[in-house]
């Protein structure tokens, strides 16, 4: 079964607005990551938050993690047209080993209207 | 190299034919991963390597899929006797063995496999 479930599946907002995406997962994790996929391209890593962290910032990105609810959110502030992409959360197993495969959610497709 | 290189970009095979995909990880990265993405959404983890050793192959279909990462050669993913449901984009990723970026995976652009 799919580990991560993003919500919403699709989101369309105006340029300049903030975009919030949510992710839920099912098992214990070592870390949770967010990736972006532009149409027809590979995944680009955005941000990683460890299981002992609650919030992390990187530029216009803010990620929260609630391990008690097994959920995370990604906030993109002051959105730009270039932010149009699909966003995926991914979790790594509890072991935290570098060779752990990631389990991905189904993704949120974000469209920024100019 | 500075990026994960996957070849070919697109591969077309008739049902029952063999497909072989290649991946050159980023230089210095010890871990290599293969994922399958069907219909532009769900990514399925297939297999991971630590250098040339299989680390986790729990996602690999047992019968027709195999993968290798041999020294001084690109890694490969081979599908024997392809089926229609194997049509997907296959992504390779690599990550470094230690340091702050240990768990971050860098993805290639993918190989689109079309089975007709």
Short mmCIF file of C-alpha atoms in Angstrom, two decimals:
data_model
loop_
_atom_site.label_atom_id
_atom_site.label_comp_id
_atom_site.label_asym_id
_atom_site.label_seq_id
_atom_site.Cartn_x
_atom_site.Cartn_y
_atom_site.Cartn_z
CA UNK A 1 0.00 0.00 0.00
CA UNK A 2 1.13 3.55 -0.64
CA UNK A 3 3.06 4.95 2.28
CA UNK A 4 2.49 8.61 1.64
CA UNK A 5 -0.68 10.28 0.58
CA UNK A 6 -0.56 13.89 -0.56
CA UNK A 7 -3.43 16.22 -0.22
CA UNK A 8 -4.71 17.86 -2.32
CA UNK A 9 -4.10 15.91 -5.52
CA UNK A 10 -4.20 19.14 -7.51
CA UNK A 11 -3.94 22.79 -6.52
CA UNK A 12 -4.31 25.89 -8.67
CA UNK A 13 -3.48 29.30 -7.22
CA UNK A 14 -2.57 32.79 -8.39
CA UNK A 15 1.03 33.90 -8.62
CA UNK A 16 2.12 35.49 -5.36
CA UNK A 17 -0.20 33.41 -3.19
CA UNK A 18 1.00 30.76 -0.79
CA UNK A 19 0.60 27.06 -1.56
CA UNK A 20 0.21 24.41 1.10
CA UNK A 21 0.43 20.68 0.49
CA UNK A 22 -0.02 17.93 3.03
CA UNK A 23 1.34 14.42 3.28
CA UNK A 24 0.45 11.53 5.53
CA UNK A 25 2.41 8.34 6.04
CA UNK A 26 1.90 5.07 7.85
CA UNK A 27 5.07 3.62 9.34
CA UNK A 28 7.92 4.87 11.53
CA UNK A 29 10.40 6.99 9.64
CA UNK A 30 13.94 8.25 9.92
CA UNK A 31 13.30 11.28 7.77
CA UNK A 32 10.79 12.77 5.36
CA UNK A 33 11.71 14.55 2.17
CA UNK A 34 9.93 16.66 -0.40
CA UNK A 35 10.77 16.45 -4.08
CA UNK A 36 9.59 18.39 -7.11
CA UNK A 37 9.01 16.96 -10.57
CA UNK A 38 8.62 19.22 -13.56
CA UNK A 39 6.75 17.75 -16.49
CA UNK A 40 8.76 15.06 -18.21
CA UNK A 41 11.74 15.40 -15.88
CA UNK A 42 13.27 13.61 -12.92
CA UNK A 43 12.77 14.45 -9.28
CA UNK A 44 14.60 17.34 -7.68
CA UNK A 45 15.20 17.26 -3.95
CA UNK A 46 13.76 20.25 -2.10
CA UNK A 47 14.11 19.69 1.61
CA UNK A 48 14.67 16.96 4.20
CA UNK A 49 13.33 16.96 7.73
CA UNK A 50 14.45 14.40 10.28
CA UNK A 51 12.10 12.57 12.61
CA UNK A 52 13.34 14.57 15.62
CA UNK A 53 12.68 17.91 13.91
CA UNK A 54 9.34 19.69 13.86
CA UNK A 55 9.91 22.50 11.37
CA UNK A 56 12.46 23.44 8.75
CA UNK A 57 12.89 26.35 6.37
CA UNK A 58 14.72 26.72 3.10
CA UNK A 59 14.22 29.92 1.15
CA UNK A 60 10.51 30.16 0.31
CA UNK A 61 9.87 26.64 1.58
CA UNK A 62 8.64 25.70 5.02
CA UNK A 63 8.17 22.10 6.06
CA UNK A 64 6.54 20.83 9.22
CA UNK A 65 6.53 17.31 10.58
CA UNK A 66 4.17 15.84 13.17
CA UNK A 67 5.31 12.32 13.96
CA UNK A 68 2.42 11.74 16.37
CA UNK A 69 -0.03 12.29 13.49
CA UNK A 70 2.32 10.86 10.89
CA UNK A 71 1.90 13.91 8.72
CA UNK A 72 3.90 16.66 7.09
CA UNK A 73 3.12 19.86 5.25
CA UNK A 74 4.99 21.84 2.63
CA UNK A 75 4.35 25.56 2.35
CA UNK A 76 5.61 27.52 -0.63
CA UNK A 77 5.35 31.24 0.00
CA UNK A 78 4.99 33.95 -2.64
CA UNK A 79 4.50 31.42 -5.42
CA UNK A 80 5.94 31.97 -8.89
CA UNK A 81 5.00 30.55 -12.28
CA UNK A 82 8.19 28.47 -12.15
CA UNK A 83 6.83 26.64 -9.10
CA UNK A 84 4.32 24.87 -11.37
CA UNK A 85 5.20 21.20 -10.94
CA UNK A 86 4.22 18.04 -9.11
CA UNK A 87 5.36 17.77 -5.51
CA UNK A 88 5.99 14.48 -3.77
CA UNK A 89 6.70 13.60 -0.19
CA UNK A 90 8.95 10.62 0.42
CA UNK A 91 9.86 8.72 3.54
CA UNK A 92 12.90 6.67 4.40
CA UNK A 93 12.73 3.66 6.65
CA UNK A 94 13.53 3.83 10.34
CA UNK A 95 17.01 2.44 9.85
CA UNK A 96 18.20 5.65 8.27
CA UNK A 97 20.77 3.84 6.23
CA UNK A 98 21.95 5.60 3.14
CA UNK A 99 20.72 2.84 0.87
CA UNK A 100 17.13 2.88 2.06
CA UNK A 101 14.70 3.12 -0.80
CA UNK A 102 12.24 5.98 -0.56
CA UNK A 103 8.50 5.43 -0.38
CA UNK A 104 6.69 8.16 -2.28
CA UNK A 105 3.23 9.61 -2.02
CA UNK A 106 1.02 10.09 -5.06
CA UNK A 107 1.93 13.74 -5.41
CA UNK A 108 0.23 17.11 -5.57
CA UNK A 109 0.08 18.81 -8.94
CA UNK A 110 0.54 22.53 -8.38
CA UNK A 111 -0.39 25.06 -11.03
CA UNK A 112 0.53 28.71 -10.58
CA UNK A 113 -1.66 31.01 -12.64
CA UNK A 114 0.13 34.15 -13.85
CA UNK B 1 29.92 13.10 -13.55
CA UNK B 2 27.94 15.78 -11.75
CA UNK B 3 24.56 14.36 -12.61
CA UNK B 4 22.93 10.97 -12.89
CA UNK B 5 22.97 9.95 -16.54
CA UNK B 6 20.36 7.54 -17.84
CA UNK B 7 20.28 5.99 -21.29
CA UNK B 8 18.40 5.63 -23.47
CA UNK B 9 15.82 8.39 -22.98
CA UNK B 10 13.15 6.37 -24.71
CA UNK B 11 12.97 2.63 -25.42
CA UNK B 12 10.29 0.90 -27.44
CA UNK B 13 9.90 -2.86 -27.23
CA UNK B 14 7.40 -5.38 -28.52
CA UNK B 15 5.76 -7.53 -25.89
CA UNK B 16 8.07 -10.41 -25.01
CA UNK B 17 11.25 -8.62 -26.00
CA UNK B 18 14.09 -7.77 -23.64
CA UNK B 19 14.73 -4.23 -22.41
CA UNK B 20 17.95 -2.98 -20.87
CA UNK B 21 18.31 0.39 -19.23
CA UNK B 22 21.52 2.05 -18.09
CA UNK B 23 22.46 4.47 -15.33
CA UNK B 24 25.72 6.21 -14.50
CA UNK B 25 25.53 7.55 -10.93
CA UNK B 26 27.18 10.72 -9.76
CA UNK B 27 30.91 10.20 -9.23
CA UNK B 28 31.61 9.39 -5.59
CA UNK B 29 28.09 8.23 -4.81
CA UNK B 30 28.06 4.74 -3.33
CA UNK B 31 24.32 4.14 -3.41
CA UNK B 32 22.22 3.57 -6.49
CA UNK B 33 18.45 3.21 -6.65
CA UNK B 34 15.94 2.26 -9.32
CA UNK B 35 12.33 3.43 -9.28
CA UNK B 36 9.39 2.86 -11.62
CA UNK B 37 6.86 5.62 -12.27
CA UNK B 38 3.63 4.64 -13.94
CA UNK B 39 1.19 7.19 -15.38
CA UNK B 40 3.07 10.26 -14.13
CA UNK B 41 2.37 9.65 -10.52
CA UNK B 42 3.17 6.81 -8.19
CA UNK B 43 6.84 5.99 -7.81
CA UNK B 44 7.64 2.42 -6.91
CA UNK B 45 11.00 1.56 -5.37
CA UNK B 46 12.57 -1.42 -7.13
CA UNK B 47 16.09 -2.02 -5.86
CA UNK B 48 19.08 -0.34 -4.22
CA UNK B 49 22.79 -1.00 -4.35
CA UNK B 50 25.66 -0.18 -2.06
CA UNK B 51 28.54 -0.09 -4.51
CA UNK B 52 28.17 -3.33 -6.50
CA UNK B 53 26.20 -5.14 -3.81
CA UNK B 54 22.43 -5.41 -3.75
CA UNK B 55 21.19 -3.72 -0.58
CA UNK B 56 17.43 -3.99 -0.88
CA UNK B 57 15.54 -5.72 -3.68
CA UNK B 58 12.17 -6.02 -2.01
CA UNK B 59 10.49 -4.01 -4.76
CA UNK B 60 11.80 -6.04 -7.66
CA UNK B 61 9.38 -8.30 -9.51
CA UNK B 62 11.00 -11.67 -8.96
CA UNK B 63 10.73 -13.29 -12.32
CA UNK B 64 11.63 -10.92 -15.13
CA UNK B 65 13.57 -8.04 -13.59
CA UNK B 66 17.25 -8.03 -12.78
CA UNK B 67 19.79 -5.32 -12.05
CA UNK B 68 23.54 -4.97 -11.68
CA UNK B 69 26.08 -2.38 -10.66
CA UNK B 70 29.51 -3.62 -11.69
CA UNK B 71 32.76 -1.75 -11.05
CA UNK B 72 33.77 0.67 -13.79
CA UNK B 73 30.52 0.12 -15.70
CA UNK B 74 27.14 1.85 -15.76
CA UNK B 75 24.51 0.22 -13.59
CA UNK B 76 21.82 -1.61 -15.53
CA UNK B 77 18.21 -2.69 -15.14
CA UNK B 78 17.10 -5.50 -17.41
CA UNK B 79 13.59 -6.71 -18.07
CA UNK B 80 13.25 -10.08 -19.76
CA UNK B 81 10.14 -10.80 -21.79
CA UNK B 82 8.53 -7.39 -21.34
CA UNK B 83 4.82 -7.09 -20.71
CA UNK B 84 2.44 -4.25 -21.48
CA UNK B 85 2.26 -3.33 -17.78
CA UNK B 86 6.03 -2.71 -17.74
CA UNK B 87 5.40 0.49 -19.72
CA UNK B 88 6.57 3.24 -17.39
CA UNK B 89 9.35 5.72 -16.80
CA UNK B 90 12.26 4.15 -14.94
CA UNK B 91 14.31 6.48 -12.80
CA UNK B 92 17.75 5.92 -11.41
CA UNK B 93 19.02 7.86 -8.42
CA UNK B 94 22.24 7.97 -6.47
CA UNK B 95 23.29 9.25 -3.09
CA UNK B 96 26.51 9.83 -1.23
CA UNK B 97 27.74 7.47 1.48
CA UNK B 98 28.12 9.94 4.33
CA UNK B 99 27.78 13.50 5.46
CA UNK B 100 24.81 15.83 5.70
CA UNK B 101 23.52 14.84 2.30
CA UNK B 102 23.59 11.13 2.98
CA UNK B 103 19.87 10.51 2.59
CA UNK B 104 19.32 12.87 -0.35
CA UNK B 105 18.82 11.08 -3.63
CA UNK B 106 19.74 12.70 -6.93
CA UNK B 107 17.62 11.54 -9.82
CA UNK B 108 18.33 11.09 -13.48
CA UNK B 109 15.95 12.24 -16.20
CA UNK B 110 14.53 8.75 -16.60
CA UNK B 111 14.09 6.20 -19.37
CA UNK B 112 10.62 5.94 -20.83
CA UNK B 113 9.87 2.31 -21.70
CA UNK B 114 6.99 1.73 -24.07
CA UNK B 115 5.94 -1.88 -24.54
CA UNK B 116 3.73 -2.37 -27.58
#
